[in-house]
Coordinates of C-alpha atoms in Angstrom, one line a residue:
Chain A
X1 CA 0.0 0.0 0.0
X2 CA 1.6 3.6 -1.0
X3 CA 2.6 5.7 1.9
X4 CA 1.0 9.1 2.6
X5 CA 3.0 11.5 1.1
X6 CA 4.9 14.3 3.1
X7 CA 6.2 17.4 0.8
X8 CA 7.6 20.8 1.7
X9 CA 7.2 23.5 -0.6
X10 CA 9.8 26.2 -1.3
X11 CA 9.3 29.1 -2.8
X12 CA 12.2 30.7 -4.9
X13 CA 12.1 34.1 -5.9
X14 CA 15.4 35.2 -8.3
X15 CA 17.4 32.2 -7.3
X16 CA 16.6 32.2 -3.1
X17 CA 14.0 30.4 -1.2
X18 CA 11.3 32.5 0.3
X19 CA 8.3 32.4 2.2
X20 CA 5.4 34.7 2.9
X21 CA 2.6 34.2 5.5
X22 CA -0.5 34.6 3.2
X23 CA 1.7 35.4 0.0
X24 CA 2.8 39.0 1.8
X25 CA 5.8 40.0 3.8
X26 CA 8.3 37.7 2.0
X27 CA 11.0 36.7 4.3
X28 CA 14.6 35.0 2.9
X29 CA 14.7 31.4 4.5
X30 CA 17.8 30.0 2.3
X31 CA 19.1 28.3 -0.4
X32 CA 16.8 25.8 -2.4
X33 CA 19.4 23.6 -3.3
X34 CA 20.4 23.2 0.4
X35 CA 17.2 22.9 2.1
X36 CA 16.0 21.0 -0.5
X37 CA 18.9 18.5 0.5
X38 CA 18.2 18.7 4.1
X39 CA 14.4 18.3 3.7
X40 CA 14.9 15.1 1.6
X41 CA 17.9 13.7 4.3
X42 CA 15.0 14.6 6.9
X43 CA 12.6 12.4 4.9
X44 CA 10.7 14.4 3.0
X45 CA 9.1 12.3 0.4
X46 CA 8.8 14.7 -2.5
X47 CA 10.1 18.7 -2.6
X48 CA 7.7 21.4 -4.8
X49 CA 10.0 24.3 -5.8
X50 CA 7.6 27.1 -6.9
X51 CA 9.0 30.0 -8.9
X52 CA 6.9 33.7 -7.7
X53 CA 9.5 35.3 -9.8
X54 CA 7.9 38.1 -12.1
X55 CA 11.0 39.2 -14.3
X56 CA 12.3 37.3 -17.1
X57 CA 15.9 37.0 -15.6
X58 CA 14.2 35.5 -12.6
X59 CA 12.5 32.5 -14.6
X60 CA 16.1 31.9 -16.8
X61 CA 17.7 31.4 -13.4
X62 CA 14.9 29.0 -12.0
X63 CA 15.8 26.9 -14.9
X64 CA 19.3 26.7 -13.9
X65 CA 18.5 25.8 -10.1
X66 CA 16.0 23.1 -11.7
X67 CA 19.7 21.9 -13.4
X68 CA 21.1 22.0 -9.9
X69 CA 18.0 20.4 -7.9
X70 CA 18.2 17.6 -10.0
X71 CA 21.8 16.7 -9.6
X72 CA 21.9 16.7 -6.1
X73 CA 18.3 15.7 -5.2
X74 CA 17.3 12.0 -4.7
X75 CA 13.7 11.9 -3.9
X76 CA 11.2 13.0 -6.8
X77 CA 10.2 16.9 -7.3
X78 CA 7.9 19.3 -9.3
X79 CA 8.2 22.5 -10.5
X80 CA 5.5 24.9 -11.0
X81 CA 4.8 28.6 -11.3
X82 CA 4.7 30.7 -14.8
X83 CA 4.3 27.6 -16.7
X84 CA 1.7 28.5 -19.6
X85 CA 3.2 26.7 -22.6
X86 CA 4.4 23.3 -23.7
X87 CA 7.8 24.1 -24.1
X88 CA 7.8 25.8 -20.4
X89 CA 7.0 22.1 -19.4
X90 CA 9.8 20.6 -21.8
X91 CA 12.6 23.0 -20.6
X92 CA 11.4 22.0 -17.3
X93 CA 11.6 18.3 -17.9
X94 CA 15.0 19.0 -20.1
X95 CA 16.1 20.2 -16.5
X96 CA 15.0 17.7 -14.7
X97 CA 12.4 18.6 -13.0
X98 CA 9.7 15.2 -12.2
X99 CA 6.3 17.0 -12.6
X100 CA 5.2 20.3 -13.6
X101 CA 2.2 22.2 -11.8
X102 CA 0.0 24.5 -13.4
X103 CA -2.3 26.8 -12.2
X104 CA -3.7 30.2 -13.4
X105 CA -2.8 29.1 -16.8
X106 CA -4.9 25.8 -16.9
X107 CA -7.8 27.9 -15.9
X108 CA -6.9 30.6 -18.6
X109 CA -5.8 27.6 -21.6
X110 CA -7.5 24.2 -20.4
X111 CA -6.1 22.7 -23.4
X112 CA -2.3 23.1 -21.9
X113 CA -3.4 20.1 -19.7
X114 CA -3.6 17.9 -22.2
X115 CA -1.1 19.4 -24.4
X116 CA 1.6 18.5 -21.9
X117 CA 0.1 15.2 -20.7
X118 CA -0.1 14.0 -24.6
X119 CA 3.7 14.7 -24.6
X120 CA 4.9 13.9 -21.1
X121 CA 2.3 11.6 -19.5
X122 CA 0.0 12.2 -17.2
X123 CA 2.0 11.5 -14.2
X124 CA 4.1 14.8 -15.0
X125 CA 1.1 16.8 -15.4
X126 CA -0.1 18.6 -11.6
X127 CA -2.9 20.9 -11.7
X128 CA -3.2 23.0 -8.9
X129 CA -6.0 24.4 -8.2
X130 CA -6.5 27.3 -5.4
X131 CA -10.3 28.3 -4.4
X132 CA -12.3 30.2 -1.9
X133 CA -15.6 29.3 -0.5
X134 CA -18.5 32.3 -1.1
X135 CA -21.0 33.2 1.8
X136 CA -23.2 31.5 -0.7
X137 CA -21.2 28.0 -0.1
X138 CA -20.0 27.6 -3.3
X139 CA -16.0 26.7 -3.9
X140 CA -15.3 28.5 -7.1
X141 CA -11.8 28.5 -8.1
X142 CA -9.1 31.8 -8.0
X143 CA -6.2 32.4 -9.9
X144 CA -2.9 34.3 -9.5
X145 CA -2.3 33.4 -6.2
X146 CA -5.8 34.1 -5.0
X147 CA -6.1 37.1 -6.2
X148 CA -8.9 37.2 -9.1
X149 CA -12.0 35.1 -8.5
X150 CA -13.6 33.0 -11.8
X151 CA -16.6 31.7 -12.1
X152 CA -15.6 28.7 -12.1
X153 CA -16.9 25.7 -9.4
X154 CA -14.2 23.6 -8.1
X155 CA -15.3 20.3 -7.9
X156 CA -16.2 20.5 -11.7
X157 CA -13.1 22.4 -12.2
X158 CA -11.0 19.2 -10.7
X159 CA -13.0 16.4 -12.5
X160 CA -12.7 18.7 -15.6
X161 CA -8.4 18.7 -14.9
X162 CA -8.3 15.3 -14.3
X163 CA -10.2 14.2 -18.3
X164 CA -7.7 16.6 -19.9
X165 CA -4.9 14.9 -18.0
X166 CA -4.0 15.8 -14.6
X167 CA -1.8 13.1 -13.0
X168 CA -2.6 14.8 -9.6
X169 CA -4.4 17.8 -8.4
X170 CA -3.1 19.7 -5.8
X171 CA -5.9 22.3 -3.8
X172 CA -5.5 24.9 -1.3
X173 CA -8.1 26.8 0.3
X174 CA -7.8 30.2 0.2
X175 CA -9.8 30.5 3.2
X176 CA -7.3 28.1 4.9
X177 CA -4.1 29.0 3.8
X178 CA -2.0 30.7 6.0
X179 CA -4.3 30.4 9.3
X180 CA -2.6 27.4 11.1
X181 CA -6.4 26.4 11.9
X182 CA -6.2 23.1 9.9
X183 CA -7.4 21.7 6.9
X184 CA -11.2 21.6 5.4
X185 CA -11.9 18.0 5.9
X186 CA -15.1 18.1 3.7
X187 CA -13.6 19.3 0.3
X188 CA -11.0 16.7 0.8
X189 CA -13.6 13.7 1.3
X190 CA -15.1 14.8 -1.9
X191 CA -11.5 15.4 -4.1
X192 CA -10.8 12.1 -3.0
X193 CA -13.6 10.5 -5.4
X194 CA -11.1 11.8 -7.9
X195 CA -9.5 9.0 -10.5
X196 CA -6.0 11.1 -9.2
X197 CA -4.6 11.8 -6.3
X198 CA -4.9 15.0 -4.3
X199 CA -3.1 17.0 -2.6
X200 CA -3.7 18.6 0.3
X201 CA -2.5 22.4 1.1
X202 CA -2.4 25.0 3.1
X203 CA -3.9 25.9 6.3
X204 CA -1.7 23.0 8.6
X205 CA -0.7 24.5 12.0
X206 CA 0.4 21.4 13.4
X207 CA 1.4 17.6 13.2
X208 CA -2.7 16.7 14.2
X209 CA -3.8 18.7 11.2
X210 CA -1.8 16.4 8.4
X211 CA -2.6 13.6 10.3
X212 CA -6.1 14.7 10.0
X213 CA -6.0 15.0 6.1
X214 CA -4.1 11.9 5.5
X215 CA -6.6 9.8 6.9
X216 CA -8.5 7.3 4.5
X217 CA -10.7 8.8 2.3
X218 CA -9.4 12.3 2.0
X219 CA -5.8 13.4 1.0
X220 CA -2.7 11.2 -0.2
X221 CA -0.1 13.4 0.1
X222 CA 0.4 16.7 2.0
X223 CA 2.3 19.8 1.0
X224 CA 3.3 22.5 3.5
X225 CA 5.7 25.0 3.8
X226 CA 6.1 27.3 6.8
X227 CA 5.6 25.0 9.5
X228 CA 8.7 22.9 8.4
X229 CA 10.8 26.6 7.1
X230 CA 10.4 28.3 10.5
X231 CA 11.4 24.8 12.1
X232 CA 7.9 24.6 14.5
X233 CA 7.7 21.5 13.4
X234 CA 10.1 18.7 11.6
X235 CA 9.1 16.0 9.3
X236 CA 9.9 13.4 11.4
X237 CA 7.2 15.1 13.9
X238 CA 4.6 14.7 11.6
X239 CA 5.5 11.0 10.0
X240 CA 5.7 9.9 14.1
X241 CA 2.4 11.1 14.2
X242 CA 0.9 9.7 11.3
X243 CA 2.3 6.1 12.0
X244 CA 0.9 6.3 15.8
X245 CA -2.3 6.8 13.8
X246 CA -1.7 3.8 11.5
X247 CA -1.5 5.9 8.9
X248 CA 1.2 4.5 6.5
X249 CA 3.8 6.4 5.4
X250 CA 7.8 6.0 5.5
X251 CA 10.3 6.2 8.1
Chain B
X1 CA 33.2 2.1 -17.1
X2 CA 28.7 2.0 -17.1
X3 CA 27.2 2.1 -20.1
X4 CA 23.7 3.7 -20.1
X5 CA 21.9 2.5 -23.6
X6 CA 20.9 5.5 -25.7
X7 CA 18.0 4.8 -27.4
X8 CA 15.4 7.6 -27.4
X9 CA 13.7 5.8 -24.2
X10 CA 13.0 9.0 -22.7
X11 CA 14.8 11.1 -20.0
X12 CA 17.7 9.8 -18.6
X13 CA 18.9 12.4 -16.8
X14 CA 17.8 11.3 -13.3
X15 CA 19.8 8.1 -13.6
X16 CA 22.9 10.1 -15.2
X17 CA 22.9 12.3 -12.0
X18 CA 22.4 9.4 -9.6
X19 CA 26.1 8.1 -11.2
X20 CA 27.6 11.3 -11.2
X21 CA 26.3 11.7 -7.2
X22 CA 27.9 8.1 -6.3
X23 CA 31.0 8.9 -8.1
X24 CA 30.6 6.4 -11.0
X25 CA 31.7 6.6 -14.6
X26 CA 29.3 6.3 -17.2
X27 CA 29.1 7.2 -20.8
X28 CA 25.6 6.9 -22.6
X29 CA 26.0 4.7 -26.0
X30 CA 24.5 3.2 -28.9
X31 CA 27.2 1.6 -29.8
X32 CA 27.2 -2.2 -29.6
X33 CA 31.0 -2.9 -29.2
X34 CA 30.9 0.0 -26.5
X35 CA 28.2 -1.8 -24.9
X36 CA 29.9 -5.7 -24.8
X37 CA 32.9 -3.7 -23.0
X38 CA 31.2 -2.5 -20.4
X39 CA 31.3 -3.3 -17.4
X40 CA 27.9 -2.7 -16.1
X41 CA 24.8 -1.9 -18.4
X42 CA 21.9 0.4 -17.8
X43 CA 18.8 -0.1 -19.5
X44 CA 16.4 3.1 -19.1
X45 CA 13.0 3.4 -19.9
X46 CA 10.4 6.0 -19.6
X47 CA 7.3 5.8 -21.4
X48 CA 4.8 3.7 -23.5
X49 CA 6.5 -0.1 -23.8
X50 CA 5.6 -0.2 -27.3
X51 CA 7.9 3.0 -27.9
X52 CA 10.4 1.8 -25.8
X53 CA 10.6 -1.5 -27.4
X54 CA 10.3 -0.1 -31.4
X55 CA 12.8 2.6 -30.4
X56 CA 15.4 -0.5 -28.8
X57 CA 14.6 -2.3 -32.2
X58 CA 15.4 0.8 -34.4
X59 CA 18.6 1.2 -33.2
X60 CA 19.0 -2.8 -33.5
X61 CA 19.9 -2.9 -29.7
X62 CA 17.6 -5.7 -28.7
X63 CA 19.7 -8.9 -29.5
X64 CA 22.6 -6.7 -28.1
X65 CA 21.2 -6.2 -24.9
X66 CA 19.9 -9.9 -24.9
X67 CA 23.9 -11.1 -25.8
X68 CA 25.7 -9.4 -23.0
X69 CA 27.4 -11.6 -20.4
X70 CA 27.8 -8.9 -17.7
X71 CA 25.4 -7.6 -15.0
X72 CA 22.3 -5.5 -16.8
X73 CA 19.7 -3.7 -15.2
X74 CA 16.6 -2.3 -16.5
X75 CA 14.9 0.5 -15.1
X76 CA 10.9 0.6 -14.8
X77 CA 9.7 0.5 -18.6
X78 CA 13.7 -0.7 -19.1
X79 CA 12.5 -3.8 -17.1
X80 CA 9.7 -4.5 -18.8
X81 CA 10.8 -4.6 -22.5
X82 CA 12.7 -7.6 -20.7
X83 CA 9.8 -9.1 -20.1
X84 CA 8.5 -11.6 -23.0
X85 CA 5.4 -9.4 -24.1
X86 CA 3.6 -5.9 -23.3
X87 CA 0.1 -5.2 -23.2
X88 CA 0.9 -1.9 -23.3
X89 CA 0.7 -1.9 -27.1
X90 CA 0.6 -5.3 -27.3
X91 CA 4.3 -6.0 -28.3
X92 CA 6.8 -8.7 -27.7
X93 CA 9.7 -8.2 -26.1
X94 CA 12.8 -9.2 -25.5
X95 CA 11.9 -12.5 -23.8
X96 CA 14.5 -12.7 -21.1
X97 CA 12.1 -12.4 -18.1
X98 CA 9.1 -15.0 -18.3
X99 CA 6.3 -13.0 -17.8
X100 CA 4.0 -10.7 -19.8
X101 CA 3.2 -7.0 -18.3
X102 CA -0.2 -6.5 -17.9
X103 CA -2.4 -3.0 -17.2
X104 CA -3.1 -2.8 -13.1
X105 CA -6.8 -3.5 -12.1
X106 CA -7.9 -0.2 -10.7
X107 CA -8.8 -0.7 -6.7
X108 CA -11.1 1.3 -4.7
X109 CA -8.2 1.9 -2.3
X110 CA -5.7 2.7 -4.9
X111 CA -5.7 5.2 -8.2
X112 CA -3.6 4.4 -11.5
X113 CA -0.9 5.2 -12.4
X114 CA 1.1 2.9 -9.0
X115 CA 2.8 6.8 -7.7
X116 CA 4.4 6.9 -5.0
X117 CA 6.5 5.1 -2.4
X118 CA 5.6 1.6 -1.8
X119 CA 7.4 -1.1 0.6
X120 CA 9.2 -4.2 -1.2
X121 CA 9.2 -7.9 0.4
X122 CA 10.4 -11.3 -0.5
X123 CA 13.4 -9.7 -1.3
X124 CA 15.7 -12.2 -3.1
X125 CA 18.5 -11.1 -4.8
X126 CA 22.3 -9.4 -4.5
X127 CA 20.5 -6.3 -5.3
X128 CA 18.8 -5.9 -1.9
X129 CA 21.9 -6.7 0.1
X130 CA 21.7 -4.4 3.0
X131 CA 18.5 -3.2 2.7
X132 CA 15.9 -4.4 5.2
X133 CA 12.9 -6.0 3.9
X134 CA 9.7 -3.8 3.7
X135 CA 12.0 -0.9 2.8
X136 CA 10.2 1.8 0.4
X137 CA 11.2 2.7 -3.1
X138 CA 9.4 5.1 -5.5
X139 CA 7.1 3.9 -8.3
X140 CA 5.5 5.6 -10.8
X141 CA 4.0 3.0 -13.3
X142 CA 0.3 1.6 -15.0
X143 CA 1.9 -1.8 -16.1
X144 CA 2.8 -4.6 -14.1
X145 CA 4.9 -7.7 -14.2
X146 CA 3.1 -10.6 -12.4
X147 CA 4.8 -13.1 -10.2
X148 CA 7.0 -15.1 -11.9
X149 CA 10.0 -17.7 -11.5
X150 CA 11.9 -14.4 -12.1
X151 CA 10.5 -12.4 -9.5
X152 CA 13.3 -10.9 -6.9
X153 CA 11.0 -8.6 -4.8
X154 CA 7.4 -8.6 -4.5
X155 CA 4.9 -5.3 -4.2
X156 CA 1.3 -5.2 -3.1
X157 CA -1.1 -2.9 -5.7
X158 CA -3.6 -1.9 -2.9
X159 CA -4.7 -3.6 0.2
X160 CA -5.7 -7.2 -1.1
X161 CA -4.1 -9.9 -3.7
X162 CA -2.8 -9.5 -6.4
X163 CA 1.4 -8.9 -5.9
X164 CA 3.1 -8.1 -8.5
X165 CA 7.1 -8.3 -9.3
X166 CA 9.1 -5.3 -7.7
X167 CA 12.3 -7.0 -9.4
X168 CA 13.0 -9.4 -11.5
X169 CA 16.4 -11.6 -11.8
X170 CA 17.2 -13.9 -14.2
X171 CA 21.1 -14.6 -14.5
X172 CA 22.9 -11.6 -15.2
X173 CA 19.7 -9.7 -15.9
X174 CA 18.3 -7.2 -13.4
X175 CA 15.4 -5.4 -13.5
X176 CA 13.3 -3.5 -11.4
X177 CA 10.0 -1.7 -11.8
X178 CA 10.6 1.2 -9.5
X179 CA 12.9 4.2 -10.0
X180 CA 16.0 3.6 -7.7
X181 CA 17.2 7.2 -8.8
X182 CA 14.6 8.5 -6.9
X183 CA 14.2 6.3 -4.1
X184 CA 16.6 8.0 -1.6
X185 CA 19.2 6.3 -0.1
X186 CA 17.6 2.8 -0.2
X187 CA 18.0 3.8 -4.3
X188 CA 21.4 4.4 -3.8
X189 CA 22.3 1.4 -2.4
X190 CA 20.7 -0.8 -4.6
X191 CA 22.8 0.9 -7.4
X192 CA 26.4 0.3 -5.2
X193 CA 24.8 -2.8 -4.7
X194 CA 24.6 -3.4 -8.5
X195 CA 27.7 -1.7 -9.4
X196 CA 29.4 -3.8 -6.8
X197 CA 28.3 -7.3 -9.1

């Protein structure tokens, strides 16, 4: 039986690993290559490296730290952020890079789902999908980093990812992210009727919140980022606490 | 000197910087005299087995790879052109592993493709030398080898029955289903462990 997956996310902004609470206030925490290295020697089971940078200099020297996170990683990671064509995804690959996520650009050009997965596989292809709930209850789906609400409905936003090609889907709550109040259970019960697997992320304040989402029948993997960055909590924390709970996973 | 078979079988670069990490030289060849002198042989694979397979005939590589005397390990779609047939557009192979790779059943417990990490037993074979049975390694895969006489480690797809062959080993063949280069340091060993053959 697969193991719940544990994966920290860096974000790398002109070459350096950085972290906002709630996308603001951005705050230096180090150098991907090397956390990356000492995440995966911690036992993280899978790294994201997420490019926020916005100048063109700043995307030609992601690629090169792709290079370098490839040659010294052993553990499986994606890349995601500014990819909106198919050769974004095959530089990326070139590099090294495991999987690609997309996001704002999927909603924008649903095709480049399957473009890439015709090409690549599916198993490269992570859509990730970041939505808020209404005060009418209805998920519908945001894009550039939460910032512009669609009209789009999430759950037939994910089923609609996951027919053009999505290997995995990857969802945050914008109303979750960056509280520390946990995870919302619900939407996770119902991504898991998915034919991919989800991801689960933001919103974890502690070890009880993965454990929470990893339980059977919601998420199979968890991604988080400032928890493990600001060191309140290590990996082998959380994996402790998931195989208490019989949850399986690797140690 | 490794020689890593360069046949359009998709990206190799994972298992190039696994080498470079442990040290090991490598050079990535075509060339079937290179090949015989070798003294280890990668076979890569990523991808569709009937590509893999057409793209290994192509560069006439197959009755190479099925000649050599010294230790040769195939990678996850690597391993299963080693297999005798592929239903993955239903091709023969190269018929050095008895079995024929079949499409995993979907489970309600578990989603296709097999992603992830996944824990090994009945581990038989110089590969695993060191590493404690149950250990994890990292699949990625929608084709499986059944049990065989071949079989060197076993994994479970989902809760219940069937296994199917984590590794296969049949003389100086090696093969195994998951991606060692990815696996962390249970991956690493398993490559010293083959490089040390």
């Amino acid at each position: 039986m697969l193991a719940k997956r544990i994966i920290p996310c860096l974000d790398v902004k002109d070459g350096r690993t950085v972290k906002g609470v709630n996308f603001e206030g951005l705050k230096d925490v180090g150098d991907p290559v090397e956390l990356g290295r000492r995440y995966a020697a911690e036992g993280a089971d899978e790294l994201v490296y997420l490019d926020i940078s916005a100048s063109r200099e700043g995307r030609s020297t992601f690629l090169d730290l792709v290079g370098r996170v490839a040659a010294e990683l052993n553990i499986p990671f994606t890349v995601g952020g500014g990819i909106s064509t198919l050769q974004n995804a095959a530089s990326l690959l070139d590099a090294g890079a495991d999987k690609i996520s997309v996001n704002s650009a999927a909603v924008a050009n649903p095709d480049l789902i399957s473009e890439i997965a015709d090409v690549y596989g599916r198993q490269f292809v992570v859509v990730a999908i970041d939505a808020r709930k209404g005060t009418d209850g209805v998920w519908r789906v945001t894009t550039h980093g939460g910032s512009r609400l669609t009209d789009l409905e999430l759950f037939s936003w994910a089923e609609e990812a996951c027919r053009r090609g999505a290997g995995e889907i990857l969802f945050t709550s914008m109303n979750h992210d960056g509280t520390g109040n946990g995870y919302p259970l619900e939407v996770y019960e119902r991504l898991a009727k998915l034919p991919v697997p989800v991801i689960a992320s933001g919103g974890a304040g502690n070890a009880s919140h993965i454990a929470d989402v990893l339980e059977p029948g919601r998420a199979d993997a968890a991604l988080a980022a400032s928890i493990f960055h600001y060191g309140r909590l290590s990996i082998m924390d959380v994996k402790n606490l998931l195989a208490e709970r019989n949850i399986p996973v690797r140690l | 000197m490794i020689a890593i078979i360069d046949y359009d079988a998709g990206n190799i670069c994972s298992v190039v910087n696994l080498l470079n990490r442990l040290g090991a030289e490598w050079k990535l060849t075509a060339d079937a005299a290179e090949i015989n002198r070798a003294s280890h042989i990668i076979l890569p694979g990523v991808g569709n087995a009937a590509h893999v397979m057409g793209s290994l005939r192509e560069h006439g590589l197959d009755l190479t790879v099925k000649g050599i005397r010294r230790p040769v390990l195939g990678i996850c779609a690597g391993m299963q052109i080693m297999c005798s047939w592929s239903e993955e557009g239903d091709v023969a192979c190269m018929d050095i592993f008895d079995c024929r790779v079949k499409l995993l059943e979907p489970k309600p417990e578990e989603k296709i493709p097999h992603m992830g990490w996944d824990s090994l037993g009945n581990m038989e074979s110089k590969l695993f030398r060191g590493i404690p049975d149950g250990e994890m390694f990292y699949f990625v895969h929608s084709y499986y080898a059944p049990l065989c006489y071949d079989t060197a480690a076993t994994c479970r797809f989902g809760a219940s029955e069937p296994m199917f062959s984590a590794a296969l080993h049949y003389e100086n063949f090696y093969g195994v289903q998951f991606h060692p280069e990815k696996s962390g340091a249970a991956g690493e060993k398993l490559i010293k462990n083959f490089l040390a053959l």
